[in-house]
PDB file of C-alpha atoms and ligand atoms in Angstrom:
ATOM      1  CA  MET C   1       0.000   0.000   0.000  1.00 94.00           C
ATOM      2  CA  ILE C   2       1.220   3.493  -0.797  1.00 98.00           C
ATOM      3  CA  ARG C   3       1.289   5.711   2.304  1.00 98.00           C
ATOM      4  CA  SER C   4       1.546   9.461   2.816  1.00 98.00           C
ATOM      5  CA  ALA C   5       4.292  11.302   4.671  1.00 99.00           C
ATOM      6  CA  VAL C   6       5.169  14.916   5.324  1.00 99.00           C
ATOM      7  CA  THR C   7       8.564  16.466   6.063  1.00 98.00           C
ATOM      8  CA  ILE C   8       9.511  18.235   9.293  1.00 98.00           C
ATOM      9  CA  ALA C   9      12.806  20.172   9.410  1.00 97.00           C
ATOM     10  CA  LEU C  10      14.274  20.894  12.848  1.00 97.00           C
ATOM     11  CA  VAL C  11      17.502  22.494  11.592  1.00 93.00           C
ATOM     12  CA  PRO C  12      17.632  26.312  11.361  1.00 85.00           C
ATOM     13  CA  GLN C  13      20.616  26.173   8.952  1.00 82.00           C
ATOM     14  CA  LEU C  14      18.401  24.446   6.355  1.00 78.00           C
ATOM     15  CA  LYS C  15      16.091  27.472   6.386  1.00 80.00           C
ATOM     16  CA  THR C  16      15.467  27.888   2.651  1.00 85.00           C
ATOM     17  CA  GLY C  17      15.020  24.186   1.964  1.00 93.00           C
ATOM     18  CA  PRO C  18      12.034  22.263   0.599  1.00 97.00           C
ATOM     19  CA  TRP C  19      10.411  21.112   3.812  1.00 97.00           C
ATOM     20  CA  ILE C  20       6.790  21.572   4.794  1.00 98.00           C
ATOM     21  CA  TYR C  21       6.841  21.907   8.578  1.00 98.00           C
ATOM     22  CA  TRP C  22       9.551  23.652  10.536  1.00 95.00           C
ATOM     23  CA  TYR C  23      11.210  23.614  13.963  1.00 91.00           C
ATOM     24  CA  HIS C  24       8.404  22.434  16.243  1.00 96.00           C
ATOM     25  CA  LEU C  25       8.337  18.667  16.387  1.00 98.00           C
ATOM     26  CA  GLU C  26       5.218  18.017  18.438  1.00 98.00           C
ATOM     27  CA  GLU C  27       3.172  20.839  16.938  1.00 98.00           C
ATOM     28  CA  SER C  28       4.066  19.647  13.419  1.00 98.00           C
ATOM     29  CA  MET C  29       3.187  16.053  14.294  1.00 98.00           C
ATOM     30  CA  ARG C  30      -0.138  17.155  15.761  1.00 98.00           C
ATOM     31  CA  LYS C  31      -0.955  19.022  12.541  1.00 98.00           C
ATOM     32  CA  ALA C  32       0.194  16.124  10.327  1.00 98.00           C
ATOM     33  CA  ALA C  33      -1.985  13.697  12.273  1.00 98.00           C
ATOM     34  CA  ALA C  34      -4.989  16.035  12.119  1.00 98.00           C
ATOM     35  CA  LEU C  35      -4.700  16.088   8.301  1.00 98.00           C
ATOM     36  CA  GLY C  36      -4.500  12.298   8.189  1.00 98.00           C
ATOM     37  CA  PHE C  37      -0.872  11.779   7.129  1.00 98.00           C
ATOM     38  CA  ASP C  38       0.422   8.273   7.799  1.00 98.00           C
ATOM     39  CA  ALA C  39       3.977   9.297   8.645  1.00 99.00           C
ATOM     40  CA  ILE C  40       6.589  12.011   9.041  1.00 99.00           C
ATOM     41  CA  GLU C  41      10.029  12.373   7.483  1.00 98.00           C
ATOM     42  CA  LEU C  42      12.486  14.099   9.810  1.00 98.00           C
ATOM     43  CA  PHE C  43      15.455  16.385   9.143  1.00 98.00           C
ATOM     44  CA  THR C  44      17.528  16.746  12.289  1.00 98.00           C
ATOM     45  CA  ALA C  45      20.967  18.207  13.045  1.00 97.00           C
ATOM     46  CA  SER C  46      22.362  14.758  13.894  1.00 97.00           C
ATOM     47  CA  GLY C  47      21.412  11.270  15.022  1.00 97.00           C
ATOM     48  CA  HIS C  48      21.326  12.579  18.586  1.00 97.00           C
ATOM     49  CA  ALA C  49      19.284  15.758  18.118  1.00 97.00           C
ATOM     50  CA  VAL C  50      15.977  14.153  19.105  1.00 98.00           C
ATOM     51  CA  GLN C  51      15.701  11.766  22.026  1.00 97.00           C
ATOM     52  CA  PRO C  52      14.445   8.412  20.694  1.00 98.00           C
ATOM     53  CA  ASP C  53      12.253   7.961  23.785  1.00 98.00           C
ATOM     54  CA  THR C  54      10.589  11.325  23.169  1.00 98.00           C
ATOM     55  CA  LEU C  55      10.006  10.518  19.508  1.00 98.00           C
ATOM     56  CA  LYS C  56       8.562   7.120  20.411  1.00 98.00           C
ATOM     57  CA  ILE C  57       6.034   8.732  22.743  1.00 98.00           C
ATOM     58  CA  LEU C  58       5.060  11.326  20.126  1.00 98.00           C
ATOM     59  CA  LEU C  59       4.698   8.771  17.320  1.00 98.00           C
ATOM     60  CA  GLU C  60       2.389   6.728  19.534  1.00 98.00           C
ATOM     61  CA  ARG C  61       0.462   9.768  20.747  1.00 98.00           C
ATOM     62  CA  TYR C  62      -0.277  10.938  17.194  1.00 98.00           C
ATOM     63  CA  ASN C  63      -0.487   7.489  15.604  1.00 98.00           C
ATOM     64  CA  LEU C  64       2.210   8.332  13.063  1.00 99.00           C
ATOM     65  CA  LYS C  65       5.108   6.312  11.671  1.00 98.00           C
ATOM     66  CA  LEU C  66       8.628   7.541  10.940  1.00 99.00           C
ATOM     67  CA  ALA C  67       8.984   7.212   7.149  1.00 99.00           C
ATOM     68  CA  ALA C  68      12.648   8.228   6.842  1.00 99.00           C
ATOM     69  CA  VAL C  69      15.366  10.479   8.238  1.00 98.00           C
ATOM     70  CA  GLY C  70      17.318  12.947   6.093  1.00 98.00           C
ATOM     71  CA  THR C  71      21.087  13.365   6.450  1.00 98.00           C
ATOM     72  CA  GLY C  72      21.476  16.724   4.648  1.00 97.00           C
ATOM     73  CA  ALA C  73      22.537  18.476   7.860  1.00 97.00           C
ATOM     74  CA  GLY C  74      25.794  16.525   7.714  1.00 97.00           C
ATOM     75  CA  LYS C  75      26.767  18.590   4.694  1.00 97.00           C
ATOM     76  CA  VAL C  76      25.010  21.865   5.475  1.00 95.00           C
ATOM     77  CA  ILE C  77      26.149  22.156   9.101  1.00 95.00           C
ATOM     78  CA  ASN C  78      29.336  20.090   9.155  1.00 96.00           C
ATOM     79  CA  GLY C  79      30.582  20.215   5.548  1.00 97.00           C
ATOM     80  CA  LEU C  80      30.723  16.408   5.306  1.00 98.00           C
ATOM     81  CA  THR C  81      30.393  14.429   2.083  1.00 98.00           C
ATOM     82  CA  LEU C  82      31.186  10.861   1.032  1.00 98.00           C
ATOM     83  CA  THR C  83      33.340  12.097  -1.856  1.00 98.00           C
ATOM     84  CA  ASP C  84      35.448  14.764  -0.164  1.00 98.00           C
ATOM     85  CA  GLN C  85      39.123  14.672  -1.176  1.00 96.00           C
ATOM     86  CA  HIS C  86      40.173  14.385   2.483  1.00 97.00           C
ATOM     87  CA  SER C  87      39.849  10.901   3.914  1.00 98.00           C
ATOM     88  CA  ASP C  88      39.183  12.174   7.459  1.00 98.00           C
ATOM     89  CA  ILE C  89      36.174  14.145   6.187  1.00 98.00           C
ATOM     90  CA  ARG C  90      34.884  11.075   4.340  1.00 98.00           C
ATOM     91  CA  LYS C  91      35.300   9.053   7.540  1.00 98.00           C
ATOM     92  CA  HIS C  92      33.315  11.614   9.504  1.00 98.00           C
ATOM     93  CA  ALA C  93      30.649  11.592   6.792  1.00 98.00           C
ATOM     94  CA  VAL C  94      30.287   7.807   7.103  1.00 99.00           C
ATOM     95  CA  ALA C  95      30.153   8.069  10.910  1.00 98.00           C
ATOM     96  CA  PHE C  96      27.500  10.816  10.733  1.00 98.00           C
ATOM     97  CA  ILE C  97      25.330   8.749   8.365  1.00 98.00           C
ATOM     98  CA  LYS C  98      25.760   5.634  10.536  1.00 98.00           C
ATOM     99  CA  GLU C  99      24.409   7.572  13.536  1.00 98.00           C
ATOM    100  CA  MET C 100      21.434   8.749  11.505  1.00 98.00           C
ATOM    101  CA  MET C 101      20.825   5.157  10.357  1.00 98.00           C
ATOM    102  CA  GLU C 102      20.898   3.980  13.970  1.00 98.00           C
ATOM    103  CA  PHE C 103      18.468   6.732  15.015  1.00 98.00           C
ATOM    104  CA  GLY C 104      16.013   5.950  12.185  1.00 98.00           C
ATOM    105  CA  GLY C 105      16.589   2.204  12.514  1.00 98.00           C
ATOM    106  CA  ARG C 106      15.063   2.191  16.014  1.00 98.00           C
ATOM    107  CA  PHE C 107      11.793   3.028  14.268  1.00 98.00           C
ATOM    108  CA  GLY C 108      12.326   0.850  11.191  1.00 98.00           C
ATOM    109  CA  ALA C 109      13.014   3.989   9.134  1.00 98.00           C
ATOM    110  CA  PRO C 110      15.792   4.291   6.551  1.00 99.00           C
ATOM    111  CA  ALA C 111      18.231   7.189   6.325  1.00 99.00           C
ATOM    112  CA  ILE C 112      18.396   9.109   3.050  1.00 99.00           C
ATOM    113  CA  ILE C 113      21.675  10.047   1.373  1.00 98.00           C
ATOM    114  CA  GLY C 114      21.054  13.105  -0.781  1.00 98.00           C
ATOM    115  CA  SER C 115      23.389  16.069  -0.607  1.00 98.00           C
ATOM    116  CA  MET C 116      25.906  14.109   1.516  1.00 98.00           C
ATOM    117  CA  GLN C 117      26.975  12.242  -1.620  1.00 98.00           C
ATOM    118  CA  GLY C 118      28.783  15.451  -2.637  1.00 98.00           C
ATOM    119  CA  ASN C 119      30.189  16.327  -6.050  1.00 97.00           C
ATOM    120  CA  SER C 120      33.124  15.593  -8.290  1.00 97.00           C
ATOM    121  CA  LEU C 121      34.867  18.951  -8.000  1.00 92.00           C
ATOM    122  CA  PRO C 122      37.116  20.542 -10.669  1.00 91.00           C
ATOM    123  CA  GLY C 123      40.527  18.892 -10.658  1.00 90.00           C
ATOM    124  CA  THR C 124      39.085  15.516  -9.648  1.00 92.00           C
ATOM    125  CA  GLU C 125      38.454  12.656 -12.066  1.00 95.00           C
ATOM    126  CA  HIS C 126      34.756  11.759 -12.149  1.00 96.00           C
ATOM    127  CA  ASP C 127      35.600   8.041 -11.987  1.00 97.00           C
ATOM    128  CA  HIS C 128      37.664   8.635  -8.873  1.00 97.00           C
ATOM    129  CA  SER C 129      34.760  10.445  -7.184  1.00 98.00           C
ATOM    130  CA  MET C 130      32.464   7.548  -8.105  1.00 98.00           C
ATOM    131  CA  GLU C 131      34.935   5.127  -6.515  1.00 98.00           C
ATOM    132  CA  LEU C 132      34.965   7.214  -3.333  1.00 98.00           C
ATOM    133  CA  LEU C 133      31.164   7.222  -3.343  1.00 98.00           C
ATOM    134  CA  ALA C 134      31.083   3.439  -3.827  1.00 98.00           C
ATOM    135  CA  GLU C 135      33.591   2.946  -0.998  1.00 98.00           C
ATOM    136  CA  GLY C 136      31.446   4.928   1.467  1.00 98.00           C
ATOM    137  CA  MET C 137      28.245   3.310   0.282  1.00 98.00           C
ATOM    138  CA  HIS C 138      29.781  -0.148   0.650  1.00 98.00           C
ATOM    139  CA  THR C 139      30.466   0.459   4.362  1.00 98.00           C
ATOM    140  CA  LEU C 140      26.988   1.921   4.818  1.00 99.00           C
ATOM    141  CA  ASP C 141      25.329  -0.944   2.928  1.00 98.00           C
ATOM    142  CA  GLN C 142      26.918  -3.384   5.376  1.00 98.00           C
ATOM    143  CA  HIS C 143      25.823  -1.238   8.316  1.00 98.00           C
ATOM    144  CA  ALA C 144      22.265  -1.253   6.957  1.00 98.00           C
ATOM    145  CA  GLY C 145      22.418  -5.054   6.841  1.00 98.00           C
ATOM    146  CA  SER C 146      23.571  -5.279  10.445  1.00 98.00           C
ATOM    147  CA  LEU C 147      20.784  -2.919  11.565  1.00 98.00           C
ATOM    148  CA  GLY C 148      18.148  -4.675   9.454  1.00 98.00           C
ATOM    149  CA  VAL C 149      17.109  -1.428   7.820  1.00 98.00           C
ATOM    150  CA  LYS C 150      17.212  -0.082   4.259  1.00 98.00           C
ATOM    151  CA  LEU C 151      19.410   2.792   3.156  1.00 98.00           C
ATOM    152  CA  ILE C 152      18.023   5.208   0.582  1.00 99.00           C
ATOM    153  CA  TYR C 153      20.249   6.774  -2.081  1.00 99.00           C
ATOM    154  CA  GLU C 154      18.859   9.800  -3.913  1.00 99.00           C
ATOM    155  CA  PRO C 155      19.832  10.846  -7.443  1.00 99.00           C
ATOM    156  CA  LEU C 156      19.736  14.659  -7.449  1.00 98.00           C
ATOM    157  CA  ASN C 157      19.426  17.127 -10.286  1.00 98.00           C
ATOM    158  CA  ARG C 158      22.554  18.442 -12.040  1.00 98.00           C
ATOM    159  CA  TYR C 159      22.608  21.696 -10.072  1.00 98.00           C
ATOM    160  CA  GLU C 160      23.107  19.734  -6.840  1.00 98.00           C
ATOM    161  CA  THR C 161      25.406  16.903  -7.898  1.00 98.00           C
ATOM    162  CA  ASN C 162      27.314  15.693 -10.951  1.00 98.00           C
ATOM    163  CA  LEU C 163      27.609  12.124  -9.628  1.00 98.00           C
ATOM    164  CA  ILE C 164      24.280  10.408 -10.375  1.00 98.00           C
ATOM    165  CA  ASN C 165      21.271  12.312 -11.736  1.00 98.00           C
ATOM    166  CA  THR C 166      18.811   9.659 -12.904  1.00 98.00           C
ATOM    167  CA  LEU C 167      17.140   6.557 -11.510  1.00 98.00           C
ATOM    168  CA  GLY C 168      18.654   4.487 -14.316  1.00 98.00           C
ATOM    169  CA  ASP C 169      22.202   5.524 -13.387  1.00 98.00           C
ATOM    170  CA  GLY C 170      21.349   4.929  -9.715  1.00 98.00           C
ATOM    171  CA  ALA C 171      20.135   1.408 -10.498  1.00 98.00           C
ATOM    172  CA  ALA C 172      23.282   0.708 -12.551  1.00 98.00           C
ATOM    173  CA  PHE C 173      25.436   1.898  -9.632  1.00 98.00           C
ATOM    174  CA  ILE C 174      23.632  -0.458  -7.219  1.00 98.00           C
ATOM    175  CA  GLY C 175      23.984  -3.331  -9.697  1.00 98.00           C
ATOM    176  CA  ARG C 176      27.653  -2.683 -10.402  1.00 98.00           C
ATOM    177  CA  TYR C 177      28.640  -2.777  -6.727  1.00 98.00           C
ATOM    178  CA  LYS C 178      26.055  -5.427  -5.757  1.00 98.00           C
ATOM    179  CA  PHE C 179      24.713  -3.385  -2.856  1.00 98.00           C
ATOM    180  CA  LYS C 180      22.125  -5.415  -0.969  1.00 98.00           C
ATOM    181  CA  HIS C 181      20.339  -2.944   1.270  1.00 98.00           C
ATOM    182  CA  ILE C 182      20.427   0.244  -0.773  1.00 98.00           C
ATOM    183  CA  GLN C 183      17.327   1.481  -2.565  1.00 98.00           C
ATOM    184  CA  LEU C 184      16.679   4.565  -4.647  1.00 99.00           C
ATOM    185  CA  LEU C 185      14.705   7.677  -3.887  1.00 99.00           C
ATOM    186  CA  ALA C 186      12.534   8.911  -6.748  1.00 99.00           C
ATOM    187  CA  ASP C 187      12.270  12.644  -6.058  1.00 99.00           C
ATOM    188  CA  LEU C 188       9.712  13.896  -8.575  1.00 98.00           C
ATOM    189  CA  PHE C 189      11.243  17.398  -8.571  1.00 98.00           C
ATOM    190  CA  HIS C 190      14.731  16.172  -9.499  1.00 98.00           C
ATOM    191  CA  MET C 191      13.223  13.729 -11.996  1.00 98.00           C
ATOM    192  CA  ASN C 192      11.281  16.538 -13.672  1.00 98.00           C
ATOM    193  CA  ILE C 193      14.645  18.118 -14.514  1.00 98.00           C
ATOM    194  CA  GLU C 194      16.659  15.012 -15.378  1.00 98.00           C
ATOM    195  CA  GLU C 195      14.429  12.251 -16.730  1.00 98.00           C
ATOM    196  CA  ALA C 196      13.275  12.156 -20.357  1.00 98.00           C
ATOM    197  CA  ASP C 197      10.149  10.246 -19.328  1.00 98.00           C
ATOM    198  CA  LEU C 198       9.224  10.030 -15.646  1.00 98.00           C
ATOM    199  CA  LYS C 199       6.729   7.180 -16.048  1.00 98.00           C
ATOM    200  CA  LYS C 200       9.130   5.049 -18.076  1.00 98.00           C
ATOM    201  CA  SER C 201      11.965   5.632 -15.633  1.00 98.00           C
ATOM    202  CA  LEU C 202       9.795   4.779 -12.622  1.00 98.00           C
ATOM    203  CA  ALA C 203       8.460   1.620 -14.255  1.00 98.00           C
ATOM    204  CA  GLU C 204      11.892   0.446 -15.436  1.00 98.00           C
ATOM    205  CA  ASN C 205      13.564   0.989 -12.058  1.00 98.00           C
ATOM    206  CA  MET C 206      10.667   0.067  -9.773  1.00 98.00           C
ATOM    207  CA  LEU C 207      12.501  -2.888  -8.212  1.00 98.00           C
ATOM    208  CA  HIS C 208      15.052  -0.453  -6.804  1.00 98.00           C
ATOM    209  CA  ILE C 209      12.728   2.309  -5.620  1.00 98.00           C
ATOM    210  CA  GLY C 210      12.303   2.528  -1.852  1.00 98.00           C
ATOM    211  CA  HIS C 211      10.972   6.044  -1.301  1.00 99.00           C
ATOM    212  CA  VAL C 212       9.315   8.848  -3.276  1.00 99.00           C
ATOM    213  CA  HIS C 213       9.581  12.605  -2.710  1.00 99.00           C
ATOM    214  CA  PHE C 214       6.300  14.233  -3.660  1.00 98.00           C
ATOM    215  CA  ALA C 215       6.741  17.720  -5.133  1.00 98.00           C
ATOM    216  CA  ASP C 216       5.495  19.454  -8.236  1.00 98.00           C
ATOM    217  CA  SER C 217       7.650  20.640 -11.175  1.00 98.00           C
ATOM    218  CA  ASN C 218       8.522  23.899  -9.365  1.00 98.00           C
ATOM    219  CA  ARG C 219       9.047  22.106  -6.052  1.00 98.00           C
ATOM    220  CA  ARG C 220       5.852  23.510  -4.645  1.00 98.00           C
ATOM    221  CA  PRO C 221       3.310  21.096  -3.150  1.00 98.00           C
ATOM    222  CA  MET C 222       1.814  18.749  -5.735  1.00 98.00           C
ATOM    223  CA  GLY C 223      -0.894  20.538  -7.711  1.00 98.00           C
ATOM    224  CA  PHE C 224       0.879  23.923  -7.679  1.00 98.00           C
ATOM    225  CA  GLY C 225       3.006  23.212 -10.773  1.00 98.00           C
ATOM    226  CA  HIS C 226       2.692  21.429 -14.121  1.00 98.00           C
ATOM    227  CA  THR C 227       3.690  17.831 -13.340  1.00 98.00           C
ATOM    228  CA  GLN C 228       1.277  15.303 -14.907  1.00 97.00           C
ATOM    229  CA  MET C 229       0.737  13.516 -11.623  1.00 98.00           C
ATOM    230  CA  LYS C 230      -2.184  11.301 -12.642  1.00 98.00           C
ATOM    231  CA  ASP C 231      -0.071   9.274 -15.077  1.00 97.00           C
ATOM    232  CA  ILE C 232       2.856   9.128 -12.654  1.00 98.00           C
ATOM    233  CA  ALA C 233       0.638   7.963  -9.793  1.00 98.00           C
ATOM    234  CA  ASN C 234      -0.916   5.290 -12.016  1.00 98.00           C
ATOM    235  CA  THR C 235       2.570   4.081 -12.936  1.00 98.00           C
ATOM    236  CA  LEU C 236       3.535   3.833  -9.252  1.00 98.00           C
ATOM    237  CA  ILE C 237       0.319   1.956  -8.452  1.00 98.00           C
ATOM    238  CA  THR C 238       0.388  -0.452 -11.398  1.00 98.00           C
ATOM    239  CA  SER C 239       4.129  -1.153 -10.999  1.00 97.00           C
ATOM    240  CA  GLY C 240       3.492  -2.225  -7.409  1.00 97.00           C
ATOM    241  CA  TYR C 241       5.198   0.601  -5.499  1.00 98.00           C
ATOM    242  CA  ASN C 242       4.661  -0.104  -1.838  1.00 97.00           C
ATOM    243  CA  GLY C 243       6.348   2.699   0.103  1.00 98.00           C
ATOM    244  CA  TYR C 244       5.889   6.292   1.147  1.00 98.00           C
ATOM    245  CA  VAL C 245       5.023   9.258  -0.999  1.00 98.00           C
ATOM    246  CA  SER C 246       6.580  11.949   1.149  1.00 99.00           C
ATOM    247  CA  ALA C 247       6.034  15.679   0.697  1.00 98.00           C
ATOM    248  CA  GLU C 248       9.448  17.249   0.302  1.00 98.00           C
ATOM    249  CA  ALA C 249       8.320  20.562  -1.147  1.00 98.00           C
ATOM    250  CA  PHE C 250       8.595  24.246  -0.346  1.00 98.00           C
ATOM    251  CA  PRO C 251       6.237  25.405   2.397  1.00 98.00           C
ATOM    252  CA  TRP C 252       4.363  27.495  -0.179  1.00 98.00           C
ATOM    253  CA  PRO C 253       2.394  29.643   0.379  1.00 98.00           C
ATOM    254  CA  ASP C 254       2.857  28.645   4.034  1.00 97.00           C
ATOM    255  CA  PRO C 255       3.367  25.362   5.878  1.00 98.00           C
ATOM    256  CA  ASP C 256      -0.308  24.793   6.741  1.00 98.00           C
ATOM    257  CA  GLN C 257      -1.580  25.398   3.227  1.00 98.00           C
ATOM    258  CA  ALA C 258       1.290  23.398   1.771  1.00 98.00           C
ATOM    259  CA  ALA C 259       0.417  20.434   3.994  1.00 98.00           C
ATOM    260  CA  LEU C 260      -3.273  20.710   3.132  1.00 98.00           C
ATOM    261  CA  GLN C 261      -2.555  20.866  -0.617  1.00 98.00           C
ATOM    262  CA  THR C 262      -0.264  17.843  -0.285  1.00 98.00           C
ATOM    263  CA  ILE C 263      -2.780  15.637   1.485  1.00 98.00           C
ATOM    264  CA  ARG C 264      -5.514  16.669  -0.969  1.00 98.00           C
ATOM    265  CA  SER C 265      -3.259  15.689  -3.871  1.00 98.00           C
ATOM    266  CA  PHE C 266      -2.345  12.442  -2.145  1.00 98.00           C
ATOM    267  CA  HIS C 267      -6.025  11.539  -1.818  1.00 98.00           C
ATOM    268  CA  GLN C 268      -6.759  12.611  -5.383  1.00 98.00           C
ATOM    269  CA  TYR C 269      -4.070  10.384  -6.877  1.00 98.00           C
ATOM    270  CA  PHE C 270      -3.556   7.502  -4.484  1.00 98.00           C
ATOM    271  CA  LYS C 271      -6.891   6.827  -2.756  1.00 90.00           C
TER     272      LYS C 271
HETATM  273  C1  LER L 301      16.960  15.888  -0.472  1.00 89.31           C
HETATM  274  O1  LER L 301      15.978  14.916  -0.394  1.00 89.31           O
HETATM  275  C2  LER L 301      16.876  16.638  -1.726  1.00 89.31           C
HETATM  276  O2  LER L 301      16.045  16.362  -2.557  1.00 89.31           O
HETATM  277  C3  LER L 301      17.831  17.695  -1.964  1.00 89.31           C
HETATM  278  O3  LER L 301      17.476  18.412  -3.125  1.00 89.31           O
HETATM  279  C4  LER L 301      17.914  18.660  -0.820  1.00 89.31           C
HETATM  280  O4  LER L 301      19.014  19.473  -1.058  1.00 89.31           O
HETATM  281 MN1   MN L 302      14.507  14.850  -2.238  1.00 89.31          MN
END
């Protein structure tokens, strides 16, 4: 069954990012539950920023699940990526992601690797950066296995990374290195920029897709742009997608209206 989720960002440094609710964990969860969301996706400063016991109580109180945890703060706050030229920074990046995986894993939720993959910077061979990425992902794939949780890798659009931009290249990367616990994130905003045909790409790579970010073409909540969501939703349904459709979109025109628009779109396309 496809379930709904909404993002909550608790990190002030991420201020201009595409997240619906901001700063107040319990208040955001109360609002998400009132609108009927199944789950939340959390962006925290680290794997220790929210007490697991507190989160457990709140998830039970509001009858919500934890869909996933984002790791973007590792780059934004700490400057960590898996492809940095300095091995000590790469080590810290792996350690940061492991902590996030352990935090999410307590609730059966995967961590997402998006901006922490980094970039192949000028002066660096692209193949070398891909090897560094594979090295970090290999360690994290094994950690996911030991925790019994998935790890989600997100192809981003070309303005955010030059490593992997499409689901097809993401699937090839997983196949090449035989990762066992890594799945792909289909972020409809990034896909709108990079994929020639969103439906075809989703259908072809469905076996690898573990999470979906739900945003319109302009990264506003679904319905506020020009994405042809009906066909995309039908592709997800008929191809057997069985995970979360999680609103990672700008809080436009404000968080409450963005959340309302998202849940209306979710019901329109998935119920
Ligand atoms: C993270 O999920 C993402 O999509 C990135 O664009 C955020 O920088
Ligand atoms: Mn995303």
